[in-house]
CSV table of C-alpha atoms in Angstrom, one decimal:
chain,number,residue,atom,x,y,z
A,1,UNK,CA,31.3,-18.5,107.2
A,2,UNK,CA,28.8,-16.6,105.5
A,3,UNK,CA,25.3,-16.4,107.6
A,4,UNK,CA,22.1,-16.6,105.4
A,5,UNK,CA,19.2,-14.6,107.1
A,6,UNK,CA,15.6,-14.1,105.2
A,7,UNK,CA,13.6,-10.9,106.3
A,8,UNK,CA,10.1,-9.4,105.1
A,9,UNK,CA,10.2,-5.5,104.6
A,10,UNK,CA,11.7,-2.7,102.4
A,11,UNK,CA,14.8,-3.3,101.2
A,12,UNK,CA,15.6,0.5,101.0
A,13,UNK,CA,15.5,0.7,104.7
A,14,UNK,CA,18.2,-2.0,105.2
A,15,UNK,CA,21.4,-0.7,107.3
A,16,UNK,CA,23.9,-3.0,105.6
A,17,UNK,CA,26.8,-2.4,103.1
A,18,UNK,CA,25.1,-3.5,99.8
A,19,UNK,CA,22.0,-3.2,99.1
A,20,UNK,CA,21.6,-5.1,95.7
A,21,UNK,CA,19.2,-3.4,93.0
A,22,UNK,CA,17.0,-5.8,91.0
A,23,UNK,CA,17.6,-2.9,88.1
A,24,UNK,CA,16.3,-2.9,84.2
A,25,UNK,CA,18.9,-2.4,81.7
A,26,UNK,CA,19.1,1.2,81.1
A,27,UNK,CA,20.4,1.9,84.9
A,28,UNK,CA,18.1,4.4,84.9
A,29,UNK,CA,15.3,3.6,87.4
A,30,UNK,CA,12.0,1.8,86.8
A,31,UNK,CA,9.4,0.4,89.3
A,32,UNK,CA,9.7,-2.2,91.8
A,33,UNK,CA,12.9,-2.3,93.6
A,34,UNK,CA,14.7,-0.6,90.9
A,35,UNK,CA,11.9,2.8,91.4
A,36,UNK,CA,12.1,2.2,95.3
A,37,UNK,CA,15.8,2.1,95.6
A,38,UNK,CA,16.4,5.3,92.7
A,39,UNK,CA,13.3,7.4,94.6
A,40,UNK,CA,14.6,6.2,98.4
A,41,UNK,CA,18.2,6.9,97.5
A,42,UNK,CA,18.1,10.0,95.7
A,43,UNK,CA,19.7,11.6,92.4
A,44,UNK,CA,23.1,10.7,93.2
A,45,UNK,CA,22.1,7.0,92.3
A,46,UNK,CA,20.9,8.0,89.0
A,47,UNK,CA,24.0,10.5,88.6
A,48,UNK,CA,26.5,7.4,89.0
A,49,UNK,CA,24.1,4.9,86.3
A,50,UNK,CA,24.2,8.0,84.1
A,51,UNK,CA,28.3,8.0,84.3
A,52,UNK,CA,28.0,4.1,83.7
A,53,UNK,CA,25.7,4.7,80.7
A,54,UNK,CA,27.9,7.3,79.6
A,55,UNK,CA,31.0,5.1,79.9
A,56,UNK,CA,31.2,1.1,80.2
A,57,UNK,CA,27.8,0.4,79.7
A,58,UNK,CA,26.1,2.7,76.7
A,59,UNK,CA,23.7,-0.2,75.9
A,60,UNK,CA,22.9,-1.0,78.8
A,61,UNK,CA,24.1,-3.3,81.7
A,62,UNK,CA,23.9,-6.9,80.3
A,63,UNK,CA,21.3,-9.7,81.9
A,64,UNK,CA,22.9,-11.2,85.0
A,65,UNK,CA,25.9,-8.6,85.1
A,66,UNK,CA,26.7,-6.3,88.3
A,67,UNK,CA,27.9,-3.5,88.9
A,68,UNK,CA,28.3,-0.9,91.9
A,69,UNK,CA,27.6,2.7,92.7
A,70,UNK,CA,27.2,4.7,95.3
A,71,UNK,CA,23.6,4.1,98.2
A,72,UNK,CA,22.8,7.8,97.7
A,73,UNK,CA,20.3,8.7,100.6
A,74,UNK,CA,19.8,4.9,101.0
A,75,UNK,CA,21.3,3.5,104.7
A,76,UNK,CA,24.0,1.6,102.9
A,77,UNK,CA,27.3,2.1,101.1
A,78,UNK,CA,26.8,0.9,97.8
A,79,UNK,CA,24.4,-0.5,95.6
A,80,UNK,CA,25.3,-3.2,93.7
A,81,UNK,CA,22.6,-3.1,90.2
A,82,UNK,CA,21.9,-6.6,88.7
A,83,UNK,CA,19.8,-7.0,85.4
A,84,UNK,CA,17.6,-10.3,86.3
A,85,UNK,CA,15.8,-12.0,83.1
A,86,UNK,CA,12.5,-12.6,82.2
A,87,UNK,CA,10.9,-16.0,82.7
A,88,UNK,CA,10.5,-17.9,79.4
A,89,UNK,CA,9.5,-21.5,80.3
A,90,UNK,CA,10.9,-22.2,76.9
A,91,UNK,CA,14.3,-20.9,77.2
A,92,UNK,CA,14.5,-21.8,80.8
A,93,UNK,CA,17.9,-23.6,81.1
A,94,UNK,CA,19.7,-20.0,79.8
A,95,UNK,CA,17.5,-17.8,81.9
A,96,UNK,CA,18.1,-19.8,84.6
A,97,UNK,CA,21.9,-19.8,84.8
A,98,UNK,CA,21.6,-15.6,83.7
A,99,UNK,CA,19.2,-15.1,87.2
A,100,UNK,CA,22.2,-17.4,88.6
A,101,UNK,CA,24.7,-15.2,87.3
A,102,UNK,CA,23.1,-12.3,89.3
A,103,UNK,CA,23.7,-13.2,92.4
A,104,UNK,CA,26.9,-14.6,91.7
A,105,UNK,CA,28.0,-11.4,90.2
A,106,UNK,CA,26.6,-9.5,92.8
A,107,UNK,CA,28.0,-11.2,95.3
A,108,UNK,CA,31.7,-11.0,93.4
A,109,UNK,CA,31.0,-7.0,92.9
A,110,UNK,CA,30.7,-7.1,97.0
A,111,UNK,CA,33.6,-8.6,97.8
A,112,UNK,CA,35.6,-6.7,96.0
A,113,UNK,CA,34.1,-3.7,97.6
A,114,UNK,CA,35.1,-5.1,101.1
A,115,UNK,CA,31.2,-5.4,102.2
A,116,UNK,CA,30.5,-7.5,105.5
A,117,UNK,CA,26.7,-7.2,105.0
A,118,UNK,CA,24.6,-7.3,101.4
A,119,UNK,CA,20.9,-6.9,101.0
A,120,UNK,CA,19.1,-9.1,98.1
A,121,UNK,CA,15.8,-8.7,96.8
A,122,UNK,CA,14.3,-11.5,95.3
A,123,UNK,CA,15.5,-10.9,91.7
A,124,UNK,CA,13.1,-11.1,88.6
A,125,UNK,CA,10.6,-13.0,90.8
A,126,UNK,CA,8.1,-10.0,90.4
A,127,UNK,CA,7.2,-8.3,87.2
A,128,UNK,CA,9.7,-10.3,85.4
A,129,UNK,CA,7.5,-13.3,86.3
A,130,UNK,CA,10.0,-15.7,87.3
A,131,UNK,CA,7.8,-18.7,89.8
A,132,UNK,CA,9.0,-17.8,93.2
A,133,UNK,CA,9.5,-21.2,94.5
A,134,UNK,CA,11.8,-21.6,91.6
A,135,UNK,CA,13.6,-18.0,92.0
A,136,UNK,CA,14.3,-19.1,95.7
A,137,UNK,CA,15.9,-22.4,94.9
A,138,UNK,CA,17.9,-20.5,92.3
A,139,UNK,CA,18.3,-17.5,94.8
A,140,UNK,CA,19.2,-19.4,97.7
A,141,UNK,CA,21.3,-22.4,96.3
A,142,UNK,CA,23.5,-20.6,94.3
A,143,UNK,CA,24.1,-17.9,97.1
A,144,UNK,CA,25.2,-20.6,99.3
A,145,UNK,CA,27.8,-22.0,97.0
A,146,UNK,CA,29.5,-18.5,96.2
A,147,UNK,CA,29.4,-18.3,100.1
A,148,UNK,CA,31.3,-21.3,100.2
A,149,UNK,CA,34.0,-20.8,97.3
A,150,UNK,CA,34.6,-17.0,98.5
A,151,UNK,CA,35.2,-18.5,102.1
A,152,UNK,CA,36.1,-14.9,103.1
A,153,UNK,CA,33.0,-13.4,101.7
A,154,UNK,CA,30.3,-11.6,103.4
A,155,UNK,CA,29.5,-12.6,106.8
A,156,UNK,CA,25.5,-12.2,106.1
A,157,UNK,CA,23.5,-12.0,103.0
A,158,UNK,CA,20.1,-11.0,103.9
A,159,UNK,CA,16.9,-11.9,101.5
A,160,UNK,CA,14.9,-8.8,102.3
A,161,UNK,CA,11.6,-10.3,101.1
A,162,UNK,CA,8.2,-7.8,100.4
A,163,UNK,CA,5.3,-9.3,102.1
A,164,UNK,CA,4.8,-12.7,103.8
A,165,UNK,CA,4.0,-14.8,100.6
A,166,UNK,CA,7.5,-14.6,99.0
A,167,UNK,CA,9.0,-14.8,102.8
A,168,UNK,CA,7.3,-18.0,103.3
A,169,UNK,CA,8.6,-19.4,100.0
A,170,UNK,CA,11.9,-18.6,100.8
A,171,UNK,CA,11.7,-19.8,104.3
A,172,UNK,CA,10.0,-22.7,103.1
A,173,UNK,CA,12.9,-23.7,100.0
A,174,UNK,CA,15.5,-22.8,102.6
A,175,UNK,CA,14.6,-25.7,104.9
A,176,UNK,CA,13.6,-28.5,101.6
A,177,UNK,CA,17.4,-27.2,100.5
A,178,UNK,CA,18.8,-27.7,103.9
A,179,UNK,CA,20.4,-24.3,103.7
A,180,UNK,CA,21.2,-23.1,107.1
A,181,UNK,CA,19.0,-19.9,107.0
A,182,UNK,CA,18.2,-17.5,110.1
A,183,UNK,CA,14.4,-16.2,110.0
C-alpha cells in the first residue's frame, strides 16, 4: 500500500528515489522547480535531457509525458521530468486529464525504475497558473488511484510543497477527498 505524505520545503533536498521535475518542454532547464532541480543537480541532468533531445524527444517532451534520467548532484536516483499544462479555464476538461497524465506517467516511469520513494512537486500550479485547490484534487486523487491499480507501486509518494499556503491546500483537499495522507 502506497503511503501518501505532504511536506513543505525544497524538493531538491529530498533523499528519496525520484524526485519528479515539473520541467518545460525543451528538457533544458527553466525556473521554478525545473531551474532548482537543473542548478541543485548539476550538468549531468542537462547532459542526459540533451541525449533525450538529441534522440526520442527532438521537439520536445510532450504535455503530460515522463520520462527519467539520472539526479545528478540531487540526493536521489533519478529524476523523473513531466511537462504539466497551462491553465486555460476554457479548455479545461483536456488540460485537466494532460496535468492527470503527469502524475500518472510519472508514477508509471517509477515503477518501472524499481523506486520505493518518489518526490512530487505540485505540477503546473505555479507559473503555469493552474488554481491550487484544483491542482491538489487533480494531484492527490489521481495519485491515489494509480496507487491503488499498481498495488506494488511505491510505498510513499511525498508532495514536497514550497511554503505553507500550497501545504495547507493540499492538506486541506487531502482530508475533503478522504485521502489517507501523513502531514
Amino acid at each position: 500500500m502506497t503511503r501518501i505524505t505532504l511536506v513543505e520545503g525544497d524538493i531538491t533536498a529530498q533523499q528519496v528515489d525520484v524526485v519528479v521535475n515539473a520541467a518545460n518542454s525543451s528538457l533544458l532547464g527553466g525556473g521554478g522547480v525545473d531551474g532548482a532541480i537543473h542548478r541543485r543537480g548539476g550538468h549531468r541532468i542537462l547532459e542526459d535531457c540533451r541525449a533525450l533531445r538529441a534522440s526520442r524527444y527532438g521537439r520536445g517532451l510532450p504535455t503530460g509525458q515522463a520520462v527519467a534520467t539520472t539526479a545528478g548532484d540531487l540526493p536521489a536516483r533519478w529524476v523523473v521530468h513531466t511537462v504539466g499544462p497551462v491553465y486555460l479555464a476554457d479548455e479545461y476538461e483536456k488540460r485537466a486529464e494532460l496535468l492527470a497524465s503527469c502524475y500518472r506517467e510519472s508514477l508509471r516511469v517509477a515503477a518501472e525504475l524499481g523506486a520505493r520513494t518518489v518526490a512530487f512537486p505540485a505540477v503546473s500550479a505555479g507559473i503555469f497558473g493552474w488554481p491550487p485547490a484544483d491542482a491538489a484534487r487533480i494531484a492527490l486523487g489521481t495519485v491515489a488511484a494509480v496507487a491503488a491499480e499498481l498495488g506494488s507501486g511505491p510505498e510513499e509518494v511525498r508532495f514536497v510543497l514550497f511554503g505553507s499556503e500550497m501545504f495547507e491546500v493540499f492538506a486541506g483537499v487531502g482530508r475533503e477527498l478522504g485521502v489517507t495522507v501523513q502531514e
